[in-house]
PDB file of C-alpha atoms in Angstrom:
ATOM      1  CA  MET A  21      -1.836 -29.553  44.407  1.00 46.00           C
ATOM      2  CA  ARG A  22      -5.084 -28.408  42.829  1.00 48.00           C
ATOM      3  CA  THR A  23      -4.362 -24.823  43.946  1.00 46.00           C
ATOM      4  CA  PHE A  24      -0.898 -25.016  42.362  1.00 37.00           C
ATOM      5  CA  ILE A  25      -2.311 -26.331  39.061  1.00 42.00           C
ATOM      6  CA  ILE A  26      -5.000 -23.643  38.997  1.00 45.00           C
ATOM      7  CA  GLY A  27      -2.404 -20.964  39.769  1.00 49.00           C
ATOM      8  CA  LEU A  28      -0.067 -22.286  37.063  1.00 38.00           C
ATOM      9  CA  PHE A  29      -2.916 -22.328  34.560  1.00 43.00           C
ATOM     10  CA  LEU A  30      -3.837 -18.728  35.371  1.00 48.00           C
ATOM     11  CA  CYS A  31      -0.198 -17.613  35.033  1.00 45.00           C
ATOM     12  CA  LEU A  32       0.159 -19.345  31.672  1.00 40.00           C
ATOM     13  CA  ASN A  33      -3.116 -17.861  30.487  1.00 49.00           C
ATOM     14  CA  LEU A  34      -2.097 -14.349  31.535  1.00 45.00           C
ATOM     15  CA  SER A  35       1.324 -14.788  29.923  1.00 43.00           C
ATOM     16  CA  ALA A  36      -0.261 -15.955  26.687  1.00 42.00           C
ATOM     17  CA  GLN A  37      -2.603 -12.957  26.706  1.00 43.00           C
ATOM     18  CA  SER A  38       0.310 -10.593  27.325  1.00 43.00           C
ATOM     19  CA  LEU A  39       2.348 -12.111  24.483  1.00 41.00           C
ATOM     20  CA  GLU A  40      -0.645 -11.933  22.185  1.00 41.00           C
ATOM     21  CA  LYS A  41      -1.182  -8.285  23.119  1.00 45.00           C
ATOM     22  CA  VAL A  42       2.466  -7.405  22.460  1.00 45.00           C
ATOM     23  CA  LYS A  43       2.391  -9.206  19.139  1.00 49.00           C
ATOM     24  CA  SER A  44      -0.892  -7.588  18.138  1.00 48.00           C
ATOM     25  CA  GLU A  45       0.539  -4.100  18.637  1.00 73.00           C
ATOM     26  CA  ARG A  46       3.662  -4.479  16.496  1.00 93.00           C
ATOM     27  CA  SER A  47       2.002  -3.144  13.305  1.00 96.00           C
ATOM     28  CA  LEU A  48       0.547   0.310  12.700  1.00 97.00           C
ATOM     29  CA  ILE A  49      -1.536   1.445   9.733  1.00 98.00           C
ATOM     30  CA  GLU A  50      -1.666   5.203   9.228  1.00 98.00           C
ATOM     31  CA  VAL A  51      -4.021   7.147   6.961  1.00 98.00           C
ATOM     32  CA  GLY A  52      -4.503  10.877   6.869  1.00 98.00           C
ATOM     33  CA  SER A  53      -4.177  14.202   5.096  1.00 98.00           C
ATOM     34  CA  PHE A  54      -1.282  16.601   4.585  1.00 98.00           C
ATOM     35  CA  LEU A  55      -0.505  20.131   3.440  1.00 97.00           C
ATOM     36  CA  ASN A  56       2.965  21.077   2.230  1.00 95.00           C
ATOM     37  CA  PHE A  57       3.493  24.835   2.285  1.00 95.00           C
ATOM     38  CA  SER A  58       5.746  26.085  -0.520  1.00 93.00           C
ATOM     39  CA  LYS A  59       5.937  29.399  -2.355  1.00 92.00           C
ATOM     40  CA  PHE A  60       6.428  27.426  -5.580  1.00 94.00           C
ATOM     41  CA  LYS A  61       2.866  26.101  -5.485  1.00 94.00           C
ATOM     42  CA  THR A  62       0.392  27.783  -7.799  1.00 93.00           C
ATOM     43  CA  LYS A  63      -2.462  25.660  -6.480  1.00 94.00           C
ATOM     44  CA  GLN A  64      -2.809  24.365  -2.914  1.00 95.00           C
ATOM     45  CA  ASN A  65      -4.970  21.320  -2.148  1.00 96.00           C
ATOM     46  CA  ALA A  66      -4.939  18.998   0.820  1.00 96.00           C
ATOM     47  CA  GLY A  67      -3.410  15.626  -0.002  1.00 97.00           C
ATOM     48  CA  PHE A  68      -4.093  12.149   1.300  1.00 98.00           C
ATOM     49  CA  TYR A  69      -1.600   9.510   2.374  1.00 98.00           C
ATOM     50  CA  ALA A  70      -1.420   5.987   3.749  1.00 98.00           C
ATOM     51  CA  GLY A  71       1.413   3.973   5.225  1.00 98.00           C
ATOM     52  CA  TYR A  72       2.659   1.108   7.344  1.00 98.00           C
ATOM     53  CA  TRP A  73       4.956   1.288  10.382  1.00 98.00           C
ATOM     54  CA  TYR A  74       6.563  -1.470  12.428  1.00 98.00           C
ATOM     55  CA  ARG A  75       6.556  -0.809  16.186  1.00 97.00           C
ATOM     56  CA  PHE A  76       9.369  -2.177  18.323  1.00 96.00           C
ATOM     57  CA  PRO A  77       8.623  -3.058  21.959  1.00 94.00           C
ATOM     58  CA  VAL A  78       8.627  -0.200  24.451  1.00 93.00           C
ATOM     59  CA  ASP A  79      11.674  -0.019  26.755  1.00 94.00           C
ATOM     60  CA  GLU A  80      11.950   0.798  30.463  1.00 94.00           C
ATOM     61  CA  THR A  81      11.750   4.538  29.719  1.00 95.00           C
ATOM     62  CA  LYS A  82       8.410   4.095  27.922  1.00 95.00           C
ATOM     63  CA  THR A  83      10.062   4.840  24.581  1.00 97.00           C
ATOM     64  CA  ARG A  84       9.774   2.839  21.377  1.00 97.00           C
ATOM     65  CA  LEU A  85      11.205   2.927  17.864  1.00 97.00           C
ATOM     66  CA  GLU A  86       9.027   2.820  14.755  1.00 98.00           C
ATOM     67  CA  LEU A  87      10.229   2.176  11.211  1.00 98.00           C
ATOM     68  CA  GLY A  88       7.984   2.590   8.202  1.00 98.00           C
ATOM     69  CA  THR A  89       6.846   4.367   5.081  1.00 98.00           C
ATOM     70  CA  ASN A  90       4.027   6.593   3.767  1.00 98.00           C
ATOM     71  CA  LEU A  91       2.889   7.386   0.235  1.00 98.00           C
ATOM     72  CA  GLY A  92       0.811  10.479  -0.497  1.00 98.00           C
ATOM     73  CA  TYR A  93      -0.839  12.327  -3.372  1.00 98.00           C
ATOM     74  CA  SER A  94      -2.216  15.831  -3.807  1.00 97.00           C
ATOM     75  CA  LYS A  95      -3.691  17.803  -6.692  1.00 96.00           C
ATOM     76  CA  SER A  96      -1.586  20.769  -5.636  1.00 96.00           C
ATOM     77  CA  LEU A  97       0.444  22.191  -8.521  1.00 95.00           C
ATOM     78  CA  TYR A  98       4.148  22.954  -8.274  1.00 94.00           C
ATOM     79  CA  GLN A  99       5.636  25.411 -10.752  1.00 92.00           C
ATOM     80  CA  PHE A 100       9.376  26.062 -10.748  1.00 90.00           C
ATOM     81  CA  ASN A 101      12.507  25.998 -12.891  1.00 88.00           C
ATOM     82  CA  TYR A 102      14.654  22.871 -12.756  1.00 86.00           C
ATOM     83  CA  LYS A 103      18.320  23.605 -13.304  1.00 83.00           C
ATOM     84  CA  LYS A 104      20.429  21.104 -15.236  1.00 82.00           C
ATOM     85  CA  GLU A 105      23.871  21.713 -16.726  1.00 79.00           C
ATOM     86  CA  GLY A 106      23.406  25.456 -16.451  1.00 78.00           C
ATOM     87  CA  LEU A 107      20.041  25.489 -18.235  1.00 86.00           C
ATOM     88  CA  LEU A 108      16.591  26.049 -16.727  1.00 86.00           C
ATOM     89  CA  TYR A 109      13.601  23.867 -17.598  1.00 87.00           C
ATOM     90  CA  PRO A 110      10.049  24.835 -16.532  1.00 89.00           C
ATOM     91  CA  ILE A 111       8.242  22.277 -14.356  1.00 90.00           C
ATOM     92  CA  ARG A 112       4.506  22.181 -13.690  1.00 91.00           C
ATOM     93  CA  SER A 113       3.373  19.084 -11.858  1.00 92.00           C
ATOM     94  CA  GLU A 114       0.983  17.632  -9.321  1.00 93.00           C
ATOM     95  CA  GLU A 115       2.357  16.419  -6.004  1.00 94.00           C
ATOM     96  CA  ILE A 116       3.313  12.834  -5.167  1.00 96.00           C
ATOM     97  CA  VAL A 117       5.332  12.294  -1.988  1.00 96.00           C
ATOM     98  CA  TRP A 118       7.008   9.233  -0.516  1.00 97.00           C
ATOM     99  CA  ASN A 119       8.402   9.103   3.009  1.00 97.00           C
ATOM    100  CA  LEU A 120      10.707   6.486   4.505  1.00 97.00           C
ATOM    101  CA  GLY A 121      11.820   7.028   8.068  1.00 97.00           C
ATOM    102  CA  ALA A 122      12.249   6.315  11.753  1.00 98.00           C
ATOM    103  CA  ARG A 123      10.289   7.631  14.718  1.00 98.00           C
ATOM    104  CA  MET A 124      11.121   7.769  18.417  1.00 98.00           C
ATOM    105  CA  VAL A 125       7.879   7.591  20.366  1.00 98.00           C
ATOM    106  CA  LYS A 126       7.571   8.485  24.055  1.00 97.00           C
ATOM    107  CA  GLU A 127       4.472   7.188  25.879  1.00 96.00           C
ATOM    108  CA  TYR A 128       2.484   8.986  28.587  1.00 95.00           C
ATOM    109  CA  HIS A 129      -0.717   7.907  30.339  1.00 92.00           C
ATOM    110  CA  VAL A 130      -3.488  10.211  31.511  1.00 91.00           C
ATOM    111  CA  GLU A 131      -6.261   8.183  33.146  1.00 86.00           C
ATOM    112  CA  ASN A 132      -7.385   5.720  30.450  1.00 87.00           C
ATOM    113  CA  ILE A 133      -5.970   7.689  27.494  1.00 91.00           C
ATOM    114  CA  LYS A 134      -2.473   7.067  26.169  1.00 95.00           C
ATOM    115  CA  ILE A 135      -0.569  10.033  24.746  1.00 97.00           C
ATOM    116  CA  GLU A 136       2.497   9.660  22.521  1.00 98.00           C
ATOM    117  CA  TRP A 137       5.055  12.334  21.636  1.00 98.00           C
ATOM    118  CA  VAL A 138       6.610  11.568  18.244  1.00 98.00           C
ATOM    119  CA  SER A 139      10.003  12.681  16.897  1.00 98.00           C
ATOM    120  CA  GLU A 140      10.551  11.723  13.261  1.00 98.00           C
ATOM    121  CA  LEU A 141      13.639  11.723  11.064  1.00 98.00           C
ATOM    122  CA  GLY A 142      13.229  10.401   7.550  1.00 97.00           C
ATOM    123  CA  LEU A 143      13.792  10.665   3.831  1.00 96.00           C
ATOM    124  CA  HIS A 144      11.102  12.685   2.049  1.00 96.00           C
ATOM    125  CA  THR A 145      10.889  12.397  -1.740  1.00 95.00           C
ATOM    126  CA  LEU A 146       8.876  14.656  -4.036  1.00 94.00           C
ATOM    127  CA  ILE A 147       8.000  12.897  -7.300  1.00 94.00           C
ATOM    128  CA  PHE A 148       7.092  15.180 -10.201  1.00 89.00           C
ATOM    129  CA  ASN A 149       6.595  15.206 -13.958  1.00 84.00           C
ATOM    130  CA  ASP A 150       9.975  15.983 -15.513  1.00 79.00           C
ATOM    131  CA  GLY A 151       8.481  17.691 -18.576  1.00 68.00           C
ATOM    132  CA  ASP A 152      11.093  18.541 -21.215  1.00 68.00           C
ATOM    133  CA  ILE A 153      14.180  17.837 -19.104  1.00 79.00           C
ATOM    134  CA  PRO A 154      16.646  15.946 -21.336  1.00 78.00           C
ATOM    135  CA  LYS A 155      17.720  12.505 -20.224  1.00 73.00           C
ATOM    136  CA  ASP A 156      21.240  11.819 -19.031  1.00 68.00           C
ATOM    137  CA  GLU A 157      21.684   9.125 -21.660  1.00 59.00           C
ATOM    138  CA  PRO A 158      20.216   8.941 -25.184  1.00 55.00           C
ATOM    139  CA  GLU A 159      17.661   6.218 -25.762  1.00 54.00           C
ATOM    140  CA  LYS A 160      19.153   3.051 -27.203  1.00 55.00           C
ATOM    141  CA  ASN A 161      17.531   1.419 -30.199  1.00 54.00           C
ATOM    142  CA  ASP A 162      19.039  -2.042 -30.422  1.00 51.00           C
ATOM    143  CA  SER A 163      16.993  -4.550 -32.382  1.00 51.00           C
ATOM    144  CA  GLN A 164      18.901  -7.385 -30.739  1.00 48.00           C
ATOM    145  CA  ASN A 165      17.537  -6.495 -27.320  1.00 53.00           C
ATOM    146  CA  SER A 166      14.204  -8.073 -26.481  1.00 49.00           C
ATOM    147  CA  TYR A 167      13.386  -5.697 -23.612  1.00 49.00           C
ATOM    148  CA  THR A 168      11.685  -2.296 -23.775  1.00 54.00           C
ATOM    149  CA  ASN A 169      12.935   0.659 -21.763  1.00 55.00           C
ATOM    150  CA  ILE A 170       9.872   2.225 -20.109  1.00 57.00           C
ATOM    151  CA  ASP A 171      10.143   5.940 -19.391  1.00 61.00           C
ATOM    152  CA  THR A 172       7.885   6.999 -16.519  1.00 68.00           C
ATOM    153  CA  ASN A 173       8.492  10.711 -17.294  1.00 77.00           C
ATOM    154  CA  THR A 174       9.149  11.462 -13.636  1.00 85.00           C
ATOM    155  CA  ALA A 175      11.989  12.950 -11.633  1.00 86.00           C
ATOM    156  CA  THR A 176      12.510  13.323  -7.892  1.00 88.00           C
ATOM    157  CA  PHE A 177      13.797  15.684  -5.227  1.00 88.00           C
ATOM    158  CA  SER A 178      14.812  14.057  -1.952  1.00 92.00           C
ATOM    159  CA  SER A 179      15.057  15.814   1.374  1.00 94.00           C
ATOM    160  CA  LEU A 180      15.409  15.152   5.059  1.00 95.00           C
ATOM    161  CA  LYS A 181      12.146  15.197   6.964  1.00 97.00           C
ATOM    162  CA  ILE A 182      12.354  16.490  10.535  1.00 98.00           C
ATOM    163  CA  GLY A 183       9.070  16.270  12.401  1.00 98.00           C
ATOM    164  CA  GLN A 184       7.452  16.584  15.819  1.00 98.00           C
ATOM    165  CA  GLY A 185       3.949  15.378  16.612  1.00 98.00           C
ATOM    166  CA  ILE A 186       1.479  14.142  19.193  1.00 98.00           C
ATOM    167  CA  ARG A 187      -0.971  11.226  19.237  1.00 98.00           C
ATOM    168  CA  PHE A 188      -3.950  10.321  21.395  1.00 97.00           C
ATOM    169  CA  TRP A 189      -4.962   6.662  21.760  1.00 96.00           C
ATOM    170  CA  LYS A 190      -8.117   4.957  22.943  1.00 93.00           C
ATOM    171  CA  ASN A 191      -7.521   1.211  22.859  1.00 91.00           C
ATOM    172  CA  ASN A 192      -6.108   0.410  19.391  1.00 94.00           C
ATOM    173  CA  ILE A 193      -7.389   3.497  17.565  1.00 96.00           C
ATOM    174  CA  GLY A 194      -5.622   6.831  17.651  1.00 97.00           C
ATOM    175  CA  ILE A 195      -5.524  10.286  16.122  1.00 98.00           C
ATOM    176  CA  GLY A 196      -2.462  12.432  15.577  1.00 98.00           C
ATOM    177  CA  VAL A 197      -1.079  15.696  14.279  1.00 98.00           C
ATOM    178  CA  GLN A 198       2.489  16.488  13.231  1.00 98.00           C
ATOM    179  CA  ALA A 199       4.497  19.427  11.897  1.00 98.00           C
ATOM    180  CA  SER A 200       7.586  18.790   9.748  1.00 98.00           C
ATOM    181  CA  TYR A 201      10.385  20.759   8.123  1.00 97.00           C
ATOM    182  CA  LEU A 202      11.636  19.733   4.661  1.00 96.00           C
ATOM    183  CA  PRO A 203      15.061  21.228   3.765  1.00 95.00           C
ATOM    184  CA  TYR A 204      15.116  20.283   0.072  1.00 92.00           C
ATOM    185  CA  ARG A 205      18.140  22.441  -0.676  1.00 88.00           C
ATOM    186  CA  PHE A 206      20.278  20.547   1.836  1.00 87.00           C
ATOM    187  CA  TRP A 207      21.014  17.965  -0.906  1.00 84.00           C
ATOM    188  CA  ASN A 208      19.662  19.676  -4.032  1.00 82.00           C
ATOM    189  CA  ARG A 209      21.174  23.155  -3.876  1.00 82.00           C
ATOM    190  CA  GLU A 210      22.382  23.025  -7.479  1.00 79.00           C
ATOM    191  CA  ILE A 211      19.081  22.019  -9.052  1.00 81.00           C
ATOM    192  CA  THR A 212      16.378  23.492  -6.798  1.00 82.00           C
ATOM    193  CA  PRO A 213      15.562  27.222  -6.738  1.00 85.00           C
ATOM    194  CA  GLU A 214      16.296  29.283  -3.649  1.00 86.00           C
ATOM    195  CA  GLY A 215      13.423  29.151  -1.165  1.00 88.00           C
ATOM    196  CA  PHE A 216      12.304  25.643  -2.126  1.00 91.00           C
ATOM    197  CA  ASN A 217      12.516  24.416   1.491  1.00 93.00           C
ATOM    198  CA  SER A 218       9.041  23.928   2.930  1.00 94.00           C
ATOM    199  CA  PHE A 219       6.939  22.999   5.956  1.00 96.00           C
ATOM    200  CA  SER A 220       4.151  20.435   6.211  1.00 96.00           C
ATOM    201  CA  ILE A 221       1.232  19.733   8.529  1.00 97.00           C
ATOM    202  CA  GLU A 222      -0.153  16.196   8.766  1.00 98.00           C
ATOM    203  CA  THR A 223      -3.230  14.821  10.509  1.00 98.00           C
ATOM    204  CA  SER A 224      -3.665  11.093  10.870  1.00 98.00           C
ATOM    205  CA  LEU A 225      -5.971   8.276  11.882  1.00 98.00           C
ATOM    206  CA  LEU A 226      -4.053   5.340  13.329  1.00 98.00           C
ATOM    207  CA  PHE A 227      -4.770   1.640  13.777  1.00 97.00           C
ATOM    208  CA  LYS A 228      -2.430  -0.728  15.619  1.00 94.00           C
ATOM    209  CA  PHE A 229      -2.711  -4.493  15.532  1.00 92.00           C
TER     210      PHE A 229
END
């Protein structure tokens, strides 16, 4: 009887530890640097980004799904002509990027190091200063309205983000590198200049908990 109780206690303890471990690895914080390569940049600086990703449990094929978002900023300068209603408007702006996407992650183990191959498909948005581009609607000046319309003076280009990368983990800390293709003209052919599609390289420091 005592042996059974001790065995049951050990099983419960191990199960609790396993559940705690699974729960503690559902969240991933990612910080790193990026370079977007575009011929419409007049100044190229490395940018920095941070983000959060939710990690689903790994399946029997050692594959997991991650959903999350990153926000990045760079002092790189874009210079191009924005086309609207047949007219061209000059844009000169620093680089703010926002990514929202999904990743399929395949796990491999080499001795005590875990390696992950990452395939990413997401929505990549470039946020820029819209300069002198006219608004779609004239500003309303109604004294009866108590609210104020705040103009952030920004516009966006959205693109698919197609990426492949690799990560190396030691316990709950990892490093990674990824290359991505950004076909801006897939959705913005009418307003983006030819050749606006670009590539990016990202390096990251990862924390899972």
